[in-house]
Coordinates of N, CA and C in Angstrom, one line a residue:
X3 N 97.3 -10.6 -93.7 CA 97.5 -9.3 -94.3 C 99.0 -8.9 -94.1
X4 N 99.9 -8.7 -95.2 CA 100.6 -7.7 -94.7 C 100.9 -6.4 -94.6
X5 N 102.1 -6.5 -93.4 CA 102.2 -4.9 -92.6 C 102.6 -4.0 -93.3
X6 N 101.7 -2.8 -92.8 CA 102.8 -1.7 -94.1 C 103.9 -0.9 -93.2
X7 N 104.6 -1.0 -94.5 CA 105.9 -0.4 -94.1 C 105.8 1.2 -94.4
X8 N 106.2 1.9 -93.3 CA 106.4 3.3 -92.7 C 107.1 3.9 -94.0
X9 N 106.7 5.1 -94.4 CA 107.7 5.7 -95.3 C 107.7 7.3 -95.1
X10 N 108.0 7.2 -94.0 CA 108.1 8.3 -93.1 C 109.2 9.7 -94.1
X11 N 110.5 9.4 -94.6 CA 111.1 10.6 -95.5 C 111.1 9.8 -96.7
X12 N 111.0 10.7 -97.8 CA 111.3 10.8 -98.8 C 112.4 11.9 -99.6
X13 N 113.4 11.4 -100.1 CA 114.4 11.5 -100.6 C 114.8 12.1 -101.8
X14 N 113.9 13.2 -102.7 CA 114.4 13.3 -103.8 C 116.1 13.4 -104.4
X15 N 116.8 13.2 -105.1 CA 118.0 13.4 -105.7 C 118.1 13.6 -106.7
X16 N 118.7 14.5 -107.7 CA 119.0 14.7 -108.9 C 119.6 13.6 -109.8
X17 N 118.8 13.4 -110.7 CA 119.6 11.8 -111.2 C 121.4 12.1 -111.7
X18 N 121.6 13.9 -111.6 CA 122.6 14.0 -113.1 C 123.9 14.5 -112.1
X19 N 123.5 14.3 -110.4 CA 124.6 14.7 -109.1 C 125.0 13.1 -109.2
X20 N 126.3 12.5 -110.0 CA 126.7 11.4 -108.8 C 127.0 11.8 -107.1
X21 N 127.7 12.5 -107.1 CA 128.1 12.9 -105.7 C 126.7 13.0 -105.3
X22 N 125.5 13.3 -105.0 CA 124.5 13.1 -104.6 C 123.8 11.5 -104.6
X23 N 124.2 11.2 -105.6 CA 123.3 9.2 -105.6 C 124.6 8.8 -104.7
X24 N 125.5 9.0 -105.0 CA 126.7 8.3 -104.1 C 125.9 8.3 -102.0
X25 N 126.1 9.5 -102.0 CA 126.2 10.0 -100.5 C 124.7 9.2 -99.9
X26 N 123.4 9.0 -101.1 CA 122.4 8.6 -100.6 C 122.2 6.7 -100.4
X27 N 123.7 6.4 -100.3 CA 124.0 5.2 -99.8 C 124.0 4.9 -98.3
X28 N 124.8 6.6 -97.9 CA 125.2 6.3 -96.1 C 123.7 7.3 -95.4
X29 N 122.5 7.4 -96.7 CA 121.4 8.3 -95.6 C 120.5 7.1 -95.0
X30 N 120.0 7.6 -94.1 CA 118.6 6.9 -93.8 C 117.1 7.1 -94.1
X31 N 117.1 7.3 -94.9 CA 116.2 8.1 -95.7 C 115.3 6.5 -95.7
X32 N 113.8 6.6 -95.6 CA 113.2 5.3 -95.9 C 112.8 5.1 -97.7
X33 N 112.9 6.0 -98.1 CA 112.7 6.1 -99.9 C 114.0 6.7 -100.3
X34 N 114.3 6.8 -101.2 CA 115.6 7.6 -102.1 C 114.9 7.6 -103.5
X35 N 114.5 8.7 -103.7 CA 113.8 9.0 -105.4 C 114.8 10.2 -105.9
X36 N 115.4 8.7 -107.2 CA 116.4 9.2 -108.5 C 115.5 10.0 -109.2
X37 N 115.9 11.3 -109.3 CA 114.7 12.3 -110.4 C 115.6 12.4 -111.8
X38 N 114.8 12.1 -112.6 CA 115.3 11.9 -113.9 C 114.3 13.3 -114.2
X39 N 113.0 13.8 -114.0 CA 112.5 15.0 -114.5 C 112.7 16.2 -114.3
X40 N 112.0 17.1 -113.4 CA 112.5 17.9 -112.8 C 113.6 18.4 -112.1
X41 N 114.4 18.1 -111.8 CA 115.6 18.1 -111.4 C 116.9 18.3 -112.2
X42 N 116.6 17.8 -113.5 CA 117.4 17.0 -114.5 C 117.8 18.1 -116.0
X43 N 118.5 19.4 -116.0 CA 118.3 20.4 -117.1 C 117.9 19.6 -118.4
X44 N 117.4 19.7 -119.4 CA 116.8 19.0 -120.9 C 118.3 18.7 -121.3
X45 N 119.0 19.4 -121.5 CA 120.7 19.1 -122.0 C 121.8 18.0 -121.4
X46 N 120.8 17.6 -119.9 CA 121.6 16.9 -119.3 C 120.8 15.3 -119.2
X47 N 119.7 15.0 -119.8 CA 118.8 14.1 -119.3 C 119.2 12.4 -120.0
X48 N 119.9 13.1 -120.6 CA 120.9 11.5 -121.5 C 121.6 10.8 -120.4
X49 N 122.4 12.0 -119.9 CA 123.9 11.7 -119.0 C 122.7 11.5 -117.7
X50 N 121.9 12.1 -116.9 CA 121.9 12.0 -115.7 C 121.0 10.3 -115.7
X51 N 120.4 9.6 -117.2 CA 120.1 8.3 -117.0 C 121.2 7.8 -116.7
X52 N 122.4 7.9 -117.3 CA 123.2 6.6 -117.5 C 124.5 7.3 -116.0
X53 N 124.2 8.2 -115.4 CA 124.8 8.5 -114.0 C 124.4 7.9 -113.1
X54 N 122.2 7.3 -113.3 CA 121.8 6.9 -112.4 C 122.2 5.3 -112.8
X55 N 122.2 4.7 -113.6 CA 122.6 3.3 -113.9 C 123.8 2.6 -113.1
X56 N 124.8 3.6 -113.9 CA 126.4 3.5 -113.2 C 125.7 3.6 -111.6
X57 N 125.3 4.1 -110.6 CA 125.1 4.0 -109.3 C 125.0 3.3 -108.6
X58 N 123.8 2.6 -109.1 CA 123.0 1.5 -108.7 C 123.7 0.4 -109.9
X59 N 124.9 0.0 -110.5 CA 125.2 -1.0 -110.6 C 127.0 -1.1 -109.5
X60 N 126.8 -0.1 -108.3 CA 127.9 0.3 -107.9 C 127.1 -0.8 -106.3
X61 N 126.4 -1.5 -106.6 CA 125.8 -1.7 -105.2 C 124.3 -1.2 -104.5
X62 N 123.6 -2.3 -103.7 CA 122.5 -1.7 -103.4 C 122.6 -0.3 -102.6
X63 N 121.1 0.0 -102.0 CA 121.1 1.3 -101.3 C 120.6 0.3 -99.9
X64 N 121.3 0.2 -99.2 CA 120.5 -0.5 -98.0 C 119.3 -0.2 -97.1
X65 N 119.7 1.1 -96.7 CA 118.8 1.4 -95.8 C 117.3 1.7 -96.6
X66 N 117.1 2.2 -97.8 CA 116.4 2.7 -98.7 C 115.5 1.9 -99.3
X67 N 114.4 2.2 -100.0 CA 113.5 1.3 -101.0 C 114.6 2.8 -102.1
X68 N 114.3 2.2 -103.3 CA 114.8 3.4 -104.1 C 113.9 3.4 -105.5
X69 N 113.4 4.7 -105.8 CA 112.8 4.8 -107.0 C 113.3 5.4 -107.9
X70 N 112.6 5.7 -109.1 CA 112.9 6.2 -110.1 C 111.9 7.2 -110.6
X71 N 112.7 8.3 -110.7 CA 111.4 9.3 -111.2 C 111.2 9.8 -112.5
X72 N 110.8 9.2 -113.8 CA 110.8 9.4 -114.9 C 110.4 10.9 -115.7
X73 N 110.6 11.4 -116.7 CA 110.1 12.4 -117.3 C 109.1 11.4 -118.1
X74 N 107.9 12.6 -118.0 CA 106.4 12.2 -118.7 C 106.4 11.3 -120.2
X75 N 105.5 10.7 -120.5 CA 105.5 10.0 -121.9 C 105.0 10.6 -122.7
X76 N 104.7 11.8 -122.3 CA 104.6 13.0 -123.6 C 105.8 14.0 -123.7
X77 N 107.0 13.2 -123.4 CA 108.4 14.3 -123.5 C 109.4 13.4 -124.4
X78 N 110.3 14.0 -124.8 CA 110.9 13.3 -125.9 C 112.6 12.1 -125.0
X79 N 111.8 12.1 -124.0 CA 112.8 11.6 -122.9 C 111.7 10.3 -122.0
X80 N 111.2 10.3 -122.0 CA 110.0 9.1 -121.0 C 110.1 8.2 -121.7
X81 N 110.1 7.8 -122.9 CA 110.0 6.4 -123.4 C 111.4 5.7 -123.1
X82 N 112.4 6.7 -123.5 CA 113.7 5.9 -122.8 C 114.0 5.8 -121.6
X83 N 113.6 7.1 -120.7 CA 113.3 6.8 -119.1 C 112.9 5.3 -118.2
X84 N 111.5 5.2 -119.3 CA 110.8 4.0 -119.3 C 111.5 2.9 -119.3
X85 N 112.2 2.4 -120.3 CA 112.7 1.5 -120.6 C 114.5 1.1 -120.2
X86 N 114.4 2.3 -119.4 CA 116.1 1.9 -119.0 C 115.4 1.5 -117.5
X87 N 114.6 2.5 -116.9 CA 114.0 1.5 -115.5 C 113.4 0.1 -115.5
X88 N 112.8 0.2 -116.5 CA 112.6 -1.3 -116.8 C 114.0 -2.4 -116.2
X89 N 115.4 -2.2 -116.9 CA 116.0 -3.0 -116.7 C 117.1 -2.3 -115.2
X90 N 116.7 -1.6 -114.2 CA 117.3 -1.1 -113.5 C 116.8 -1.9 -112.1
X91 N 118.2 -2.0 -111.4 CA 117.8 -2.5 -109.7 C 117.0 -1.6 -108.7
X92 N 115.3 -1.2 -108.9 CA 114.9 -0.4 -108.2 C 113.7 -1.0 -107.7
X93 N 113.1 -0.4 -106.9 CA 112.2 -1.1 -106.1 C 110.4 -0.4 -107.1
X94 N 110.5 0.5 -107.6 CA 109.3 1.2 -108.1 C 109.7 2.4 -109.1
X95 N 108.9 2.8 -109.6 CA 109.0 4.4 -110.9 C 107.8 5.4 -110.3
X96 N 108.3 6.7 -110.2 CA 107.2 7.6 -110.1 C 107.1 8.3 -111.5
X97 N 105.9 8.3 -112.0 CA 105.4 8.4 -113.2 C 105.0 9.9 -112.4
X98 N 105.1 11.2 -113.3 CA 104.5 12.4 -113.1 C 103.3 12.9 -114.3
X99 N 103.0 13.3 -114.1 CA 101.7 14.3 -114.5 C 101.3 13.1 -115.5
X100 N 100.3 11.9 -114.3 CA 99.3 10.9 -115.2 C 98.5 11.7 -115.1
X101 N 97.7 11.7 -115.7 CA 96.2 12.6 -115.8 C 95.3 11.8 -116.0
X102 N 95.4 10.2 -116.7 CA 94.4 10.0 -117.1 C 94.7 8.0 -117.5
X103 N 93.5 7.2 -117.3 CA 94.0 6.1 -117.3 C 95.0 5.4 -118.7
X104 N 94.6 6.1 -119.8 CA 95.2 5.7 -121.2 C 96.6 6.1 -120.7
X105 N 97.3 7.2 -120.8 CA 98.8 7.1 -120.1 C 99.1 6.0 -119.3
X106 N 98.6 6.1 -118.0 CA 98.8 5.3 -116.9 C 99.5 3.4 -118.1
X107 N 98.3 3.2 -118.8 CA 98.5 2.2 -119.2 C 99.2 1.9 -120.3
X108 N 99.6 3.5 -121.1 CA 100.8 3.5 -121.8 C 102.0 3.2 -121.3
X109 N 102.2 3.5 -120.1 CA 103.3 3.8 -119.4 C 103.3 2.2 -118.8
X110 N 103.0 1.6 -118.4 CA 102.7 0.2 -118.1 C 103.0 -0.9 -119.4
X111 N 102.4 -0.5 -120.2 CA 102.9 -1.0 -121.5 C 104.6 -1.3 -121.4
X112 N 105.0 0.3 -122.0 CA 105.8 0.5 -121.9 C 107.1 -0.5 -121.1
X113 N 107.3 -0.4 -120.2 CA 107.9 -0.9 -118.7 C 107.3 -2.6 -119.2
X114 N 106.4 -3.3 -119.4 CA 106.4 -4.4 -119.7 C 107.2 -5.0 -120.5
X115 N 107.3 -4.4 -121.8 CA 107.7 -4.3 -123.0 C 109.2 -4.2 -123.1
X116 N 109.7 -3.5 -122.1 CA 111.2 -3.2 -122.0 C 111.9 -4.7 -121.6

């Protein structure tokens, strides 16, 4: 069996702060979650994907697992959310407000597909 690994902090960051994904290089944070939703004004959700790309092709995050926090697949931003993580150096995606297994497996789709 393997061990589980402690994930004692979690890290949210705004995907559309470089100066914020930068600095979560030198944390010790055991997660670092890129929020592409919430965090992310509707006007800015273009730029804060391709802020989070540029970052993480700037070098890993060491200390960190790092995720990605998508806007939902009923927004007019999750399908490309989806599929830019797809091709992103990250260790997982937090999918928000699944409700129900048909999303779940949309969203799966999706990310395969990419």
């Amino acid at each position: 069996m393997q061990a589980i690994k402690p994930r004692r902090s979690l890290l949210y960051m705004p995907g559309s702060n470089a100066r914020a994904l930068e600095k979560a290089r030198t944390l010790d944070a055991d997660v670092v979650i890129f929020d592409l939703e919430d965090a992310v004004a509707p006007s800015a959700k273009q730029a804060a994907r391709e802020t989070v790309s540029h970052a993480l092709a700037q070098g890993p995050y060491p200390a960190s697992e790092v995720l990605l926090r998508v806007n939902g697949s009923d927004t007019p931003w999750g399908f490309d959310d989806l599929r830019a993580a797809a091709t992103l150096p990250i260790d997982g995606v937090v999918l928000p407000k699944v409700d129900d297994s048909d999303r779940l497996r949309h969203n799966l789709d999706t990310l395969n597909k990419a």
